[in-house]
Amino acid sequence: MTLDIKEISSQLEKLKQDFQDDISGNKGSNLAEKIRIKYLGRKGQLTSLFALLGKVPAADRPVLGKQLNVLKQLFQQEIDKLAELESEQPQCIDFFDRSLPGVTKETGTFHPLYQVLEEIKGIFVSLGFTIESGPELETDYYNFEALNIPKDHPSRDLQDTFYIDDDLVLRTHTSPVQIRTMEKLKPPIRMIAPGKCYRKDAIDATHFPLFHQVEGLCVDRGITFADLKGVVEAFAHRLFGKNIKIRFRPSFFPFTEPSAEYDFSCVKCAGKGCNICKGSGWLEISGAGMVDPAVFRYVNYDPEEFTGYAFGMGVERIAMLKYQVADIRDFYENDLRFLKQF
Ligand code: PHE
């Protein structure tokens, strides 16, 4: 059986058209290779038409042979062009632009207050203090009553205290942890209790309604005010170096007798007076004193047998001194420009 060359020619036309459609579709990766296999591969659509050469009349063979070869050449050229384009234009999938700037992964740091708190804790632990804690939501009894703060004491004033109800308050200081610890343990006690406190203070450069204190309590036989001074001095020297000066001023707290407040000399101006210490050369750090016998009676300690000292220092104050921060609000505004400095 022989085939009609005209029929084959129209088949070739159709193949050419298909090829043009395929090559200009230009979709997907590695298209040139796919098209080459489809048309010119061993079983490709054009390749297989070459087998027809043997089936047309001998006289038609050169004509068909020429047609086939022309088409083959055309396909090959088109495929080569496409392959070249593809090699110039990397596929999107694995395209990587080396000229783009890198994506920075920001590293976080610990908040300055947290850093100071950790340092304070470290110093006291090395001096033999344990770390205790208590709830921030306190009862009237622990926050006031057992600390010998009578009902009419000004620190109970609605102005200062966040009351949750008649009995619950946001603790106004860390001193309730003194009571909780003494209820739990027998002397000798040497502990610190760091934590958050709350007061309805008007916000300014040195006051914020949320702040941190580190409470300290030491109870044993024969503890004196000299022990308190020794520990405060050791602490100050460890935190700020030997040049720091300490001063105790007489004060009053219902739960200590005698009571004092102590200040550190300003680290920025060394006592000359600057914006940090508001010109005084000193920064108020802490209330302190000898535990009042009335407090011991609340926790069933015999005041004839035991004495003790206590202190409660402001962490923000210490951080302000240490990092020379003039405004307490900076610690709470989460401004990255501020926080990034630590
Ligand atoms: N609790 C006191 C305050 O918040 C500080 C203090 C603690 C004073 C311990 C004496 C002893 O001001």
XYZ file of C-alpha atoms and ligand atoms in Angstrom:
354
model
C 0.000 0.000 0.000
C 1.342 3.437 -0.883
C 0.409 6.683 0.777
C -0.627 9.854 -0.917
C 2.018 12.526 -0.444
C -0.625 15.278 -0.414
C -2.205 13.745 2.599
C 1.135 13.572 4.358
C 1.836 17.200 3.448
C -1.343 18.381 5.134
C -0.400 16.242 8.136
C 2.920 18.067 8.186
C 1.124 21.423 8.052
C -0.936 20.441 11.069
C 2.166 19.278 12.929
C 3.866 22.584 12.207
C 0.862 24.431 13.567
C 0.839 22.300 16.743
C 4.514 22.924 17.169
C 4.073 26.688 16.837
C 1.293 26.612 19.418
C 3.416 24.611 21.832
C 6.480 26.736 21.503
C 4.710 30.074 21.802
C 2.654 28.847 24.767
C 5.931 29.110 26.671
C 4.594 27.860 29.985
C 6.234 25.691 32.567
C 9.863 25.034 33.181
C 12.218 23.199 30.868
C 9.777 23.679 27.963
C 12.397 23.478 25.193
C 13.429 19.989 26.251
C 9.825 18.839 26.555
C 9.024 20.087 23.064
C 12.173 18.518 21.640
C 11.136 15.146 23.036
C 7.565 15.573 21.801
C 8.543 16.307 18.187
C 12.144 15.321 17.639
C 12.696 12.555 20.200
C 13.145 8.944 19.140
C 9.406 8.453 19.186
C 8.683 12.110 18.473
C 5.797 13.139 16.254
C 8.054 14.420 13.458
C 10.596 11.609 13.823
C 7.930 8.998 13.353
C 6.802 10.631 10.094
C 10.220 9.855 8.591
C 9.102 6.184 8.604
C 6.500 7.127 5.997
C 9.273 7.790 3.474
C 9.282 4.095 2.624
C 5.565 4.079 2.045
C 5.184 6.778 -0.611
C 5.828 6.169 -4.294
C 9.543 6.302 -5.078
C 9.113 9.435 -7.159
C 7.614 11.350 -4.241
C 10.348 10.414 -1.802
C 12.808 13.258 -2.502
C 9.984 15.811 -2.176
C 8.735 14.383 1.077
C 12.289 13.896 2.326
C 12.962 17.562 1.689
C 9.739 18.650 3.408
C 10.555 16.521 6.444
C 14.115 17.811 6.686
C 13.072 21.443 6.330
C 10.557 20.986 9.096
C 13.052 19.177 11.272
C 15.526 22.020 10.816
C 12.876 24.609 11.615
C 11.813 22.772 14.769
C 15.414 22.378 15.857
C 16.080 26.106 15.347
C 12.995 27.154 17.264
C 13.785 24.755 20.093
C 17.394 25.994 20.273
C 16.161 29.590 20.488
C 13.785 28.726 23.292
C 16.471 26.750 25.123
C 18.780 29.731 24.949
C 16.077 32.021 26.348
C 15.418 29.597 29.152
C 19.066 29.428 30.128
C 19.278 33.236 30.269
C 16.146 33.559 32.373
C 16.450 31.403 35.482
C 13.178 29.780 36.522
C 11.277 31.679 39.212
C 11.183 28.648 41.470
C 14.873 28.653 42.214
C 15.488 32.272 41.401
C 17.583 34.031 44.006
C 18.532 37.666 43.670
C 21.911 38.038 45.295
C 21.821 41.813 45.017
C 18.869 42.237 47.408
C 19.743 43.449 50.916
C 19.567 40.748 53.594
C 16.717 40.306 56.072
C 18.002 41.145 59.538
C 16.878 38.970 62.411
C 16.685 41.272 65.418
C 18.038 39.964 68.685
C 16.067 40.777 71.819
C 17.678 41.782 75.096
C 16.531 41.535 78.682
C 14.651 44.558 79.994
C 16.932 46.818 82.067
C 14.749 46.317 85.159
C 15.028 42.565 84.779
C 18.796 42.851 84.409
C 19.151 44.934 87.565
C 16.825 42.619 89.455
C 18.950 39.630 88.463
C 22.083 41.422 89.599
C 20.535 42.385 92.949
C 19.368 38.826 93.508
C 22.821 37.486 92.664
C 24.508 39.756 95.202
C 22.153 38.825 98.048
C 22.266 35.133 97.257
C 26.053 35.296 97.457
C 25.649 36.924 100.904
C 23.608 33.929 102.043
C 20.071 35.240 101.499
C 17.301 33.018 100.173
C 14.687 34.236 97.685
C 11.042 34.253 98.765
C 7.902 35.441 97.077
C 4.297 36.287 97.784
C 1.154 37.187 95.855
C 0.664 40.586 94.254
C -2.991 40.468 95.248
C -2.800 40.653 99.032
C -5.232 40.622 101.879
C -5.585 43.574 104.202
C -4.045 41.403 106.921
C -0.713 40.776 105.195
C -0.374 44.116 103.456
C -1.284 46.192 106.541
C -2.588 44.573 109.722
C 0.228 42.132 110.523
C 2.753 44.824 109.635
C 1.375 46.857 112.479
C -0.239 49.358 110.146
C -3.323 50.483 112.044
C -6.653 51.053 110.307
C -6.258 54.814 110.313
C -2.686 54.862 108.996
C -2.278 57.240 106.037
C -0.719 54.535 103.842
C -4.107 52.830 103.820
C -5.588 55.921 102.306
C -7.720 55.230 99.253
C -5.465 57.674 97.471
C -2.463 55.340 97.720
C -3.926 51.857 97.611
C -5.638 50.020 94.797
C -8.492 48.261 96.586
C -10.029 45.262 94.831
C -12.694 44.864 97.511
C -12.942 45.445 101.280
C -10.296 42.864 101.988
C -8.123 42.555 98.872
C -5.552 45.051 97.662
C -2.822 45.156 95.058
C 0.110 45.014 97.436
C 1.550 48.451 98.070
C 4.955 47.061 99.067
C 6.788 43.736 99.306
C 6.718 43.806 103.134
C 3.785 41.325 103.344
C 6.306 38.698 102.220
C 8.074 39.300 105.574
C 4.957 38.045 107.356
C 4.395 35.126 104.994
C 8.008 34.017 105.350
C 8.012 34.268 109.145
C 4.786 32.269 109.297
C 6.424 29.597 107.177
C 9.934 29.448 108.662
C 11.603 29.604 112.050
C 14.657 31.824 112.646
C 17.352 32.155 111.531
C 15.883 33.846 108.470
C 17.857 35.699 105.855
C 15.758 36.328 102.784
C 14.990 38.768 100.004
C 11.644 39.012 98.225
C 11.739 40.791 94.879
C 8.486 41.687 93.157
C 5.937 44.107 91.778
C 4.093 46.671 93.895
C 1.269 49.035 93.086
C 0.338 52.494 94.317
C -2.070 55.127 93.125
C 0.720 57.621 92.598
C 0.446 60.466 90.146
C 2.844 59.666 87.316
C 5.940 61.811 87.074
C 9.677 61.380 86.465
C 10.141 59.356 89.663
C 6.677 57.849 90.294
C 4.775 55.160 88.452
C 1.724 53.207 89.707
C 3.557 49.938 89.106
C 7.061 49.555 90.452
C 9.414 46.929 91.865
C 10.812 46.454 95.320
C 13.262 44.043 96.825
C 12.297 43.283 100.396
C 14.971 42.069 102.767
C 14.544 40.379 106.138
C 17.042 38.956 108.542
C 15.932 37.496 111.881
C 18.072 35.696 114.409
C 19.380 36.035 117.924
C 21.482 39.156 118.418
C 20.876 40.894 115.072
C 21.593 44.639 115.363
C 21.328 47.784 113.288
C 25.062 47.395 112.586
C 24.284 44.185 110.680
C 21.823 46.102 108.536
C 24.387 48.790 107.775
C 27.018 46.185 106.980
C 24.791 44.351 104.519
C 23.602 47.556 102.834
C 27.178 48.716 102.463
C 28.369 45.375 101.072
C 25.459 45.434 98.629
C 26.129 49.016 97.495
C 29.824 48.342 96.965
C 29.121 45.209 94.953
C 26.575 46.992 92.771
C 28.251 50.366 92.244
C 31.861 49.982 93.373
C 33.742 51.090 96.474
C 33.354 54.809 95.813
C 29.633 54.839 96.510
C 28.628 56.503 99.775
C 25.672 55.490 101.917
C 23.696 57.624 104.301
C 21.001 56.621 106.761
C 18.342 59.115 107.783
C 15.887 58.628 110.646
C 12.392 57.812 109.402
C 9.198 56.106 110.449
C 7.518 52.847 109.464
C 4.913 51.128 111.655
C 6.662 47.774 111.213
C 10.216 48.825 112.125
C 11.631 50.465 115.239
C 13.899 52.300 114.928
C 13.223 53.117 111.279
C 15.486 54.668 108.708
C 15.795 55.452 105.070
C 19.043 55.097 103.243
C 20.362 56.887 100.212
C 23.243 56.168 97.846
C 25.451 58.976 96.610
C 24.621 59.782 92.998
C 26.774 57.706 90.639
C 26.445 60.180 87.809
C 27.664 63.319 89.569
C 29.390 61.688 92.579
C 27.384 63.861 94.942
C 27.766 67.200 93.176
C 24.150 67.407 92.075
C 22.659 66.625 88.631
C 19.387 65.827 86.842
C 19.389 62.228 88.107
C 19.574 63.171 91.800
C 17.626 66.392 91.264
C 20.587 68.411 92.446
C 20.842 66.819 95.900
C 23.759 64.486 95.209
C 21.821 61.586 96.784
C 19.269 59.074 95.608
C 16.697 57.592 97.932
C 17.015 53.823 97.738
C 15.191 52.158 100.560
C 13.233 52.178 103.748
C 14.684 50.026 106.518
C 14.823 49.414 110.214
C 14.752 46.886 113.034
C 11.696 44.657 112.955
C 9.121 46.050 115.397
C 8.365 43.661 118.281
C 4.674 44.112 117.456
C 5.294 42.416 114.093
C 7.065 39.511 115.777
C 4.017 38.983 117.963
C 1.785 38.623 114.881
C 3.891 35.679 113.702
C 4.446 34.195 117.171
C 8.144 34.979 117.360
C 9.354 35.893 120.857
C 10.655 39.493 120.633
C 12.715 38.850 123.778
C 14.576 36.089 121.987
C 14.854 37.361 118.406
C 15.717 40.597 116.731
C 15.896 41.391 113.050
C 16.293 44.017 110.409
C 14.252 44.620 107.286
C 14.556 46.795 104.233
C 12.515 47.443 101.120
C 14.298 49.054 98.232
C 13.062 50.472 94.989
C 14.414 48.608 91.972
C 13.570 51.405 89.535
C 15.567 53.846 91.638
C 18.573 51.554 91.526
C 18.202 50.994 87.784
C 17.938 54.767 87.248
C 21.153 55.229 89.179
C 22.929 52.391 87.455
C 21.976 53.317 83.906
C 21.618 57.055 84.546
C 18.005 57.173 83.464
C 16.349 60.433 84.447
C 12.714 59.377 83.995
C 11.084 56.248 85.453
C 8.507 56.282 82.640
C 11.212 55.229 80.198
C 11.137 51.762 81.767
C 7.469 51.295 80.965
C 6.958 52.852 77.558
C 8.552 50.014 75.573
C 10.245 52.443 73.258
C 12.762 50.340 71.330
C 15.110 53.289 71.008
C 15.406 53.242 74.801
C 15.389 49.482 75.304
C 18.003 48.799 72.618
C 20.627 50.531 74.732
C 20.728 47.709 77.260
N 7.678 48.760 102.887
C 8.323 50.028 102.990
C 7.873 50.911 101.837
O 7.328 50.400 100.893
C 9.804 49.925 102.960
C 10.341 49.214 104.155
C 10.559 47.862 104.091
C 10.664 49.900 105.302
C 11.095 47.197 105.194
C 11.189 49.268 106.394
C 11.401 47.928 106.309
O 8.072 52.105 101.814
